[in-house]
Short mmCIF file of C-alpha atoms in Angstrom, two decimals:
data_model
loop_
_atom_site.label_atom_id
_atom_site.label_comp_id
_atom_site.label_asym_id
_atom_site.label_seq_id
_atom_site.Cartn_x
_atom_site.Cartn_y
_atom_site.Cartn_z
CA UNK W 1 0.00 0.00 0.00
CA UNK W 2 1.45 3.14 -1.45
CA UNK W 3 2.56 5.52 2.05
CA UNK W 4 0.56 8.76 1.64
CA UNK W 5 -2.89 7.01 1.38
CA UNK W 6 -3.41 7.62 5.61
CA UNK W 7 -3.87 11.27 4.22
CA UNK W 8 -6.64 10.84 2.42
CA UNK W 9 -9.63 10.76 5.05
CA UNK W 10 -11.70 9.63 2.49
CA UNK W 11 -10.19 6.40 2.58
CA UNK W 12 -11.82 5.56 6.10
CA UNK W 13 -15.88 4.66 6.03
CA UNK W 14 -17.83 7.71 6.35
CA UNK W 15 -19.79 9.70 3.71
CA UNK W 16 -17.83 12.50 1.47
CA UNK W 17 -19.53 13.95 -1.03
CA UNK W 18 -18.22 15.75 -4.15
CA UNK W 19 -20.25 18.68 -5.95
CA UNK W 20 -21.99 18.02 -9.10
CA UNK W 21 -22.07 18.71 -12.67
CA UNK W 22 -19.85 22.12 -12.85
CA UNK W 23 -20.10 22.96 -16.03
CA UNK W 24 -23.31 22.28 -17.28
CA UNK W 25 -24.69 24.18 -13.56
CA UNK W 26 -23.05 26.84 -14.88
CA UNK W 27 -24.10 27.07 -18.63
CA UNK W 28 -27.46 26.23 -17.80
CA UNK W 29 -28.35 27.12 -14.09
CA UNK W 30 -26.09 30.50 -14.02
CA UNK W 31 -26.51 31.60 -17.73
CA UNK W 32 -22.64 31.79 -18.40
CA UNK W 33 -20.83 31.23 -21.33
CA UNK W 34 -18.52 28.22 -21.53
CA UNK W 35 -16.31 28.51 -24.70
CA UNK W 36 -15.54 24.17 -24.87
CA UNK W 37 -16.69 23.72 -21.65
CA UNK W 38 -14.06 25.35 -20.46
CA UNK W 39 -15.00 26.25 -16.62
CA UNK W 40 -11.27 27.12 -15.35
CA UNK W 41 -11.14 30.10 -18.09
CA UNK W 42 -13.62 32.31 -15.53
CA UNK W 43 -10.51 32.86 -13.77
CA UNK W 44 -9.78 35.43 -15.34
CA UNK W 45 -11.59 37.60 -14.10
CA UNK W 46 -13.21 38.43 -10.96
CA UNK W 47 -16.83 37.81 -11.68
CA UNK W 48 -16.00 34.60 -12.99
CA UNK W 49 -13.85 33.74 -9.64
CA UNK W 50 -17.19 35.00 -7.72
CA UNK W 51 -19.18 32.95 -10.19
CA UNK W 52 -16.80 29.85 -9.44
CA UNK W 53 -17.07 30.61 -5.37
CA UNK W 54 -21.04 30.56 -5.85
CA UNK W 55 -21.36 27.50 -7.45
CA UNK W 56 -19.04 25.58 -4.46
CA UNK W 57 -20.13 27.16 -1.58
CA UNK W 58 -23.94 25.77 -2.40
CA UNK W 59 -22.22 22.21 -1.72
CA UNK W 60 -20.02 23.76 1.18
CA UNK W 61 -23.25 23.96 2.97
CA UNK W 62 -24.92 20.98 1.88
CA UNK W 63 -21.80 19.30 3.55
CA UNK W 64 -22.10 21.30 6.78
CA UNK W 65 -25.87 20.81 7.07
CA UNK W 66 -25.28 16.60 6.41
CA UNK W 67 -22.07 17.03 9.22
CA UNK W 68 -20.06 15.16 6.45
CA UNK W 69 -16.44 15.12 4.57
CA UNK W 70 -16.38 16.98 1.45
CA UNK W 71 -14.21 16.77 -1.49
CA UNK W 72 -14.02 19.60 -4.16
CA UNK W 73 -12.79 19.34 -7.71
CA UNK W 74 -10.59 22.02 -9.30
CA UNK W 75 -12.32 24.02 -12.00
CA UNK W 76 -10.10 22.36 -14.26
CA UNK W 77 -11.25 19.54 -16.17
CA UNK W 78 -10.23 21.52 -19.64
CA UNK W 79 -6.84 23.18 -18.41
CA UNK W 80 -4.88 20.63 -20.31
CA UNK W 81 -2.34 21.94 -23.46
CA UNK W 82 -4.65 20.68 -26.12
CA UNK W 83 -7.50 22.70 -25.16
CA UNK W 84 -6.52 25.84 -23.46
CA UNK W 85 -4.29 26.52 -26.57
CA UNK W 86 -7.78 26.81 -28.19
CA UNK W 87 -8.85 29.80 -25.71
CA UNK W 88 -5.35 31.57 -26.19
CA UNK W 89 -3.53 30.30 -23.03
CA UNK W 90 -0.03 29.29 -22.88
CA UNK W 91 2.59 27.31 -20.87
CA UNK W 92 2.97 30.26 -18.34
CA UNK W 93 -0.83 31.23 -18.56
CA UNK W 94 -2.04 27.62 -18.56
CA UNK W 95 -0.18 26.83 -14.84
CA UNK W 96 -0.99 30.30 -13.52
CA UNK W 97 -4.87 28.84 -13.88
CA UNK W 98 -4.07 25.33 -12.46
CA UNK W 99 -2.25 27.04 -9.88
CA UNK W 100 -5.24 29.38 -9.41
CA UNK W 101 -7.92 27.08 -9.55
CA UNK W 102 -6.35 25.40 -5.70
CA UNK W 103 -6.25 28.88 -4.25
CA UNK W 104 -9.89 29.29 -4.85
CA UNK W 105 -10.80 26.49 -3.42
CA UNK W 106 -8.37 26.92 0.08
CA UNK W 107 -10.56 29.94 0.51
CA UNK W 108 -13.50 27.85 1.20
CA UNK W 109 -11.57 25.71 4.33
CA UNK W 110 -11.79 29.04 6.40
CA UNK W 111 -15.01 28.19 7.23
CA UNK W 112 -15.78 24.68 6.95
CA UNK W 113 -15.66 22.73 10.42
CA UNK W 114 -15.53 19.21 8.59
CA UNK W 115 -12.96 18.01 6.65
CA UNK W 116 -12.76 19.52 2.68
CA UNK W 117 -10.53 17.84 0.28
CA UNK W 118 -9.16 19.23 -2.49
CA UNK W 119 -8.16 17.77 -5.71
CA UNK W 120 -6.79 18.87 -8.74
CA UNK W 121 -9.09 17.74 -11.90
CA UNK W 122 -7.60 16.72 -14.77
CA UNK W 123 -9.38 15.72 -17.92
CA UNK W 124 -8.68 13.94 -20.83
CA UNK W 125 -6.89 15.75 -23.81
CA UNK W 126 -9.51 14.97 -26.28
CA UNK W 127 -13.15 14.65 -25.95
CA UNK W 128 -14.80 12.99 -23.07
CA UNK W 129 -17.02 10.70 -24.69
CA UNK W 130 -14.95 9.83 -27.62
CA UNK W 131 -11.05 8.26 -27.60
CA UNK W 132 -9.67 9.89 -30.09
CA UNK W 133 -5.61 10.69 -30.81
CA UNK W 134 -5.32 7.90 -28.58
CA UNK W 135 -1.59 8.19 -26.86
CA UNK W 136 0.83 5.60 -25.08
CA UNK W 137 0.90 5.64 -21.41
CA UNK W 138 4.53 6.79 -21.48
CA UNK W 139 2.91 9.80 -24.17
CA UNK W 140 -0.01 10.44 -21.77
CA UNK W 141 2.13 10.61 -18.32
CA UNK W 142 4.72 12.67 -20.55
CA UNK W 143 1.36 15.08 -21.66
CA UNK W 144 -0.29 15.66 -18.56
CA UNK W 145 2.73 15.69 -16.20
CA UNK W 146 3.11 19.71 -15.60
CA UNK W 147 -0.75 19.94 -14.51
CA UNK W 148 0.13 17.20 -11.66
CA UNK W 149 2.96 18.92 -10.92
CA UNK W 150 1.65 22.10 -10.67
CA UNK W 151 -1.17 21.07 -8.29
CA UNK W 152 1.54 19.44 -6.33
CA UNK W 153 2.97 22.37 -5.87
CA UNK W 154 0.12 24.46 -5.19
CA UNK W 155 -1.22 22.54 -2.32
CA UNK W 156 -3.53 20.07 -3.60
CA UNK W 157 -4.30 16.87 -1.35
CA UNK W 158 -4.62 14.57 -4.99
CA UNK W 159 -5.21 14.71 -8.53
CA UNK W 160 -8.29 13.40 -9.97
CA UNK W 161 -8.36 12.25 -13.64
CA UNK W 162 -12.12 12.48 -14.65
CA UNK W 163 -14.01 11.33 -17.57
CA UNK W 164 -11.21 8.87 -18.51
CA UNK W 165 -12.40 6.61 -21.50
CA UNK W 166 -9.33 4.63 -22.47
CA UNK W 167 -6.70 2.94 -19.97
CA UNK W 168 -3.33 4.16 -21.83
CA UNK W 169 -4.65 8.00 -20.71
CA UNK W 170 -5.66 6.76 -17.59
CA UNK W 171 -1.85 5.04 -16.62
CA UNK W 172 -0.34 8.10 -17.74
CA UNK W 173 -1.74 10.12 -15.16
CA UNK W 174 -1.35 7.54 -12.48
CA UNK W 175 1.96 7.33 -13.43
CA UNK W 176 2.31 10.96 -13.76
CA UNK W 177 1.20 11.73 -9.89
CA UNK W 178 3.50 8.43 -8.66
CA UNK W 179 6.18 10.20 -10.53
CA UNK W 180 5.15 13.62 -8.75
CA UNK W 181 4.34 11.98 -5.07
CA UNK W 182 0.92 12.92 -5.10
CA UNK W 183 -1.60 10.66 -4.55
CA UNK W 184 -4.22 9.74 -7.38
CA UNK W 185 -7.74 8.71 -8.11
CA UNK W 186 -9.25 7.50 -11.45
CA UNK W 187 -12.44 8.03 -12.62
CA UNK W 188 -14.04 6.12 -15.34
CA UNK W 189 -16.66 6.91 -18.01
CA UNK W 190 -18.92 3.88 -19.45
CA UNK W 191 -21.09 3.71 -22.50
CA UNK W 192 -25.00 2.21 -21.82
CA UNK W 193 -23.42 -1.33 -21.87
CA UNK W 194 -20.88 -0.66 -19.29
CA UNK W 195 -17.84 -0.95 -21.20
CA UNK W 196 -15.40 2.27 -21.37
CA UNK W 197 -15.73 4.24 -25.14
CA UNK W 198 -12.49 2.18 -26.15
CA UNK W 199 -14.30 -1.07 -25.75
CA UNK W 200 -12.61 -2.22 -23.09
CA UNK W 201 -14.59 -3.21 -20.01
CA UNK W 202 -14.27 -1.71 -16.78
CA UNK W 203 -12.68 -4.75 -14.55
CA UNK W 204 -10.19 -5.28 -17.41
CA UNK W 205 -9.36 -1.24 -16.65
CA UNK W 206 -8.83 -1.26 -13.65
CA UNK W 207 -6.68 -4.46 -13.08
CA UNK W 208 -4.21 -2.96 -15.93
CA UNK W 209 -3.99 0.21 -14.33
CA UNK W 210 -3.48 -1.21 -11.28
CA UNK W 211 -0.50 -3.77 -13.14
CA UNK W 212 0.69 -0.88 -14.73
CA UNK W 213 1.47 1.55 -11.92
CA UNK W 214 1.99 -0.65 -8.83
CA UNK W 215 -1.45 -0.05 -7.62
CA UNK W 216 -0.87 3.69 -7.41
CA UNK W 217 -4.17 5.07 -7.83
CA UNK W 218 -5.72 5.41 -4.27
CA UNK W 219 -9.24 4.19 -5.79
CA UNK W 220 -11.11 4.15 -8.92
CA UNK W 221 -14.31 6.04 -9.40
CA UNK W 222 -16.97 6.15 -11.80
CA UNK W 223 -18.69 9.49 -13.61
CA UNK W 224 -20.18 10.51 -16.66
CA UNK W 225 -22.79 7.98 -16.88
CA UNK W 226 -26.32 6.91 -15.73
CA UNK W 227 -26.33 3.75 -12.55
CA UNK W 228 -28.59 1.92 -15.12
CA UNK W 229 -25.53 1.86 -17.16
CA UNK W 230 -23.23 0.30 -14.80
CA UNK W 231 -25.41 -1.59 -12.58
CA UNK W 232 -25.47 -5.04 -14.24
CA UNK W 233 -22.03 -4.95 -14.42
CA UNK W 234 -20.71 -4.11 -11.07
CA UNK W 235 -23.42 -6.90 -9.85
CA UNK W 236 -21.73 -9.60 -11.92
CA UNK W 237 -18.46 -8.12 -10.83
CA UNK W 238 -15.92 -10.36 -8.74
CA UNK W 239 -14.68 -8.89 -4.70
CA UNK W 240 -10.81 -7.47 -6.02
CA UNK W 241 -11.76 -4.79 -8.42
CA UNK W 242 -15.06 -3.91 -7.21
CA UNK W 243 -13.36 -2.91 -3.85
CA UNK W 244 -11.18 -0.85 -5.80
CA UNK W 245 -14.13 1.58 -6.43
CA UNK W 246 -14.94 4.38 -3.51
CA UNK W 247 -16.78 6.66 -5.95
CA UNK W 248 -19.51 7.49 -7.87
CA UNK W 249 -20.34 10.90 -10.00
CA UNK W 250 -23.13 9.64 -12.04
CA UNK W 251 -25.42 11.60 -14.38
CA UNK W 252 -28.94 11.83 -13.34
CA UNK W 253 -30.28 11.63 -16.71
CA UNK W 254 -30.39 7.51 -18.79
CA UNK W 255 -29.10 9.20 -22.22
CA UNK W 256 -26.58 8.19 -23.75
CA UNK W 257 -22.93 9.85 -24.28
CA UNK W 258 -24.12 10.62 -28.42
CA UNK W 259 -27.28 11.48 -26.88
CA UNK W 260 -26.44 14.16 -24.93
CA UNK W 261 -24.19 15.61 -26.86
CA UNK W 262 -26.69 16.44 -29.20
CA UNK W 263 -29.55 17.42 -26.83
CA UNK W 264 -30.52 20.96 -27.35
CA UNK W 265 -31.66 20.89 -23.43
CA UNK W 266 -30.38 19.75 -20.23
CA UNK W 267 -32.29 16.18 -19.09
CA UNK W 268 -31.83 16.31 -15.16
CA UNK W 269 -33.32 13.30 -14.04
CA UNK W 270 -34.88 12.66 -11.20
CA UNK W 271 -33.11 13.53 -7.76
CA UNK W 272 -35.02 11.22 -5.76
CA UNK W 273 -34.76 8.19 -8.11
CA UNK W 274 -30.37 8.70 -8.65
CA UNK W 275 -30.03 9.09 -4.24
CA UNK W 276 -32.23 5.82 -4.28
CA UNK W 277 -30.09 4.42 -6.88
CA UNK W 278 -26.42 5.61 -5.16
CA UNK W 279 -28.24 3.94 -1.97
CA UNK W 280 -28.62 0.42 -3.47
CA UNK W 281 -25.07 0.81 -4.50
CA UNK W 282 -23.52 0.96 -1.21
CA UNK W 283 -24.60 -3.01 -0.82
CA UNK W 284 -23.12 -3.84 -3.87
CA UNK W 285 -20.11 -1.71 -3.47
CA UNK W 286 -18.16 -2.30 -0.16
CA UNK W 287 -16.15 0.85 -0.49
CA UNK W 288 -18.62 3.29 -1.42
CA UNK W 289 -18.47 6.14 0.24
CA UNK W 290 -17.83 9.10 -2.16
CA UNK W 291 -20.97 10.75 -3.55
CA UNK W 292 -21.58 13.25 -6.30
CA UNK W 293 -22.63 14.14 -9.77
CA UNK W 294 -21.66 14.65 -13.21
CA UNK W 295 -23.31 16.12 -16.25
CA UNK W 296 -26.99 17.68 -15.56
CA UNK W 297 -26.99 17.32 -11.77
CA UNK W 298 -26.67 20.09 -9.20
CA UNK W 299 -26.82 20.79 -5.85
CA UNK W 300 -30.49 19.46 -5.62
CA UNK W 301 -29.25 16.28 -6.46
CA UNK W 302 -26.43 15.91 -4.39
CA UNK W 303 -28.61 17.59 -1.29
CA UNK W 304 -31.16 14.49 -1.72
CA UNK W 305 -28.16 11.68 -2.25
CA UNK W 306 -26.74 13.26 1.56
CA UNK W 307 -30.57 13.07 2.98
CA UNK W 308 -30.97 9.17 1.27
CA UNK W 309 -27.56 8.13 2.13
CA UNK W 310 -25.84 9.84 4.93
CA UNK W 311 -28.12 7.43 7.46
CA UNK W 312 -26.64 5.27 5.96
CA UNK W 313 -23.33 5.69 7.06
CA UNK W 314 -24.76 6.66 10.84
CA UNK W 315 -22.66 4.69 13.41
#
C-alpha cells in the first residue's frame, strides 16, 4: 500500500460527497458562457472567480448541514495543453490557472468545520465521450505531467483524472502523480453497456492500471454515466476490483454519451430516483463512500443523495 494514502480521510468509512455537474450548472443554471466547456477560463476575471465561489459554496453547505467530509474538484477539467491553446492560453498562462484554480478552493476551508478535500481535476486531452488521438501511457504521463505537478505544488491533497475513457490516458496520469508523489484517483466513463468508449470493459481497466502503476491510484471512481448503465455490471463483478471503487459521480439523466451531446436541453433526471439508486449501490459496493454528480446534476441532487444516504453511514 502506497505511504501517503493515511492522508486521504476519504479512505476511512464515512460519507464524502463531491459537488456536481460544474459545467453544465453553470451554462445552464447560471446563464454563463462556456467557450468548450471550459469552466477554469472564468478565472480570469473576478466575476468569474465570484461565479466559481457561488457555485461551491452551495455544496459547502450541503456538507455542513449533512455534518459530512467533502471533497471539491478544481475548475479544471479543460486546463490541459490541447485545449486551453484553443482559448489563447499558454505554458505560463495555462499553470498560472491550475495554480489558481487550488487557491480558490483553500478559501472555502476558512469556514468549513468538517474536513474539505481538495483535488486537482484533470481531464482527458480529447473529448470525453470519444477516444480519439489515442496516446501511449509513457505519451499520456509525458502530456499531462506539468498539470500534476503544478497542483503538487500548489497545495492540492490529490489529482483526480475524470471522464477517462481509455486505460493508456488513464496510466499516464497515475503514473504521472507516482512520478510527482501525489496521490491519485481515477475516474471512469462507461457507455450504456458498461464498457469504457475504447471497448474495453471496466474490470479489465482497472486491473491494468493497477498492473501498470503498482497499484498507485488510491481508488477508482466512476462518472459521466447513468447507474442503469453500470449496474449489471458491477453486480456480476468479482470482490478485487469492485473494492477498488470508492466513488460514484453519475449523471442523473439515462441518455446516452451521443445522446447528450446532441440534446438541445439539459435532461436532469430525477433527484429522488439517482439518491435511491447511489443507496442500493452501497450493498453492492463495499467501499462506497464518495458521492456526487456529473453532467446535468446540481446541488439538488447531491442535497437528496446526503438526505438518502448519509443514514446510511450513521454509526
Amino acid at each position: 500500500m502506497n505511504s501517503f494514502r493515511h492522508s486521504l480521510p476519504q479512505l476511512d468509512s464515512r460519507l464524502f460527497l463531491t459537488d456536481g455537474g460544474i459545467e453544465t450548472s453553470l451554462i445552464f443554471n447560471e446563464g454563463i458562457e462556456l467557450q468548450d466547456f471550459a469552466a477554469f477560463d472564468l478565472l480570469r476575471t473576478e466575476a468569474g472567480r465570484a461565479a466559481l465561489l457561488k457555485y461551491f459554496r452551495d455544496y459547502v453547505a450541503i456538507a455542513k448541514r449533512f455534518e459530512v467530509g467533502l471533497i471539491l474538484e478544481t475548475a479544471t477539467w479543460r486546463a490541459n495543453p490541447d485545449w486551453a491553446t484553443r482559448l489563447g492560453y499558454d505554458k505560463e498562462a495555462l499553470a498560472t490557472a491550475n495554480q489558481g484554480s487550488v487557491d480558490l478552493l483553500k478559501e472555502l476551508r476558512v469556514d468549513f468545520p468538517h474536513e474539505l478535500v481538495l483535488s486537482g481535476c484533470i481531464g482527458p486531452r480529447g473529448d470525453g465521450y470519444i477516444p480519439g488521438a489515442l496516446m501511449s501511457s509513457r505519451q499520456a504521463a509525458d502530456y499531462h505531467r506539468a498539470q500534476v505537478e503544478t497542483f503538487a505544488g500548489a497545495g492540492a491533497d490529490l489529482v483526480t483524472a475524470i471522464t477517462m475513457n481509455y486505460v493508456e490516458e488513464a496510466i499516464g496520469v497515475a503514473q504521472a502523480a507516482k512520478d510527482a508523489g501525489m496521490p491519485a484517483v481515477i475516474s471512469f466513463t462507461v457507455e450504456t453497456d458498461g464498457t469504457l468508449p475504447s471497448g474495453e470493459s471496466l474490470p479489465d481497466a482497472i486491473q491494468e492500471v493497477d498492473a501498470a502503476t503498482g497499484a498507485h491510484p488510491a481508488y477508482y471512481m466512476l462518472n459521466c454515466a447513468h447507474p442503469t448503465h453500470f449496474e449489471e455490471t458491477i453486480r456480476s463483478g468479482s470482490a478485487g476490483w469492485l473494492g477498488r471503487i470508492r466513488g460514484l459521480r453519475a449523471n442523473a439523466s439515462r441518455m446516452s454519451h451521443a445522446e447528450l451531446n446532441e440534446s438541445p436541453t439539459l435532461d436532469t433526471g430525477d433527484p429522488s430516483e439517482l439518491a435511491g439508486q447511489y443507496a442500493n449501490f452501497i450493498k453492492l459496493l463495499p467501499k462506497l463512500n464518495v458521492m456526487g454528480g456529473c453532467c446535468g446534476t446540481d446541488h439538488r441532487h447531491v442535497s437528496r443523495i446526503a438526505e438518502v444516504c448519509s443514514p446510511l453511514f450513521a454509526g
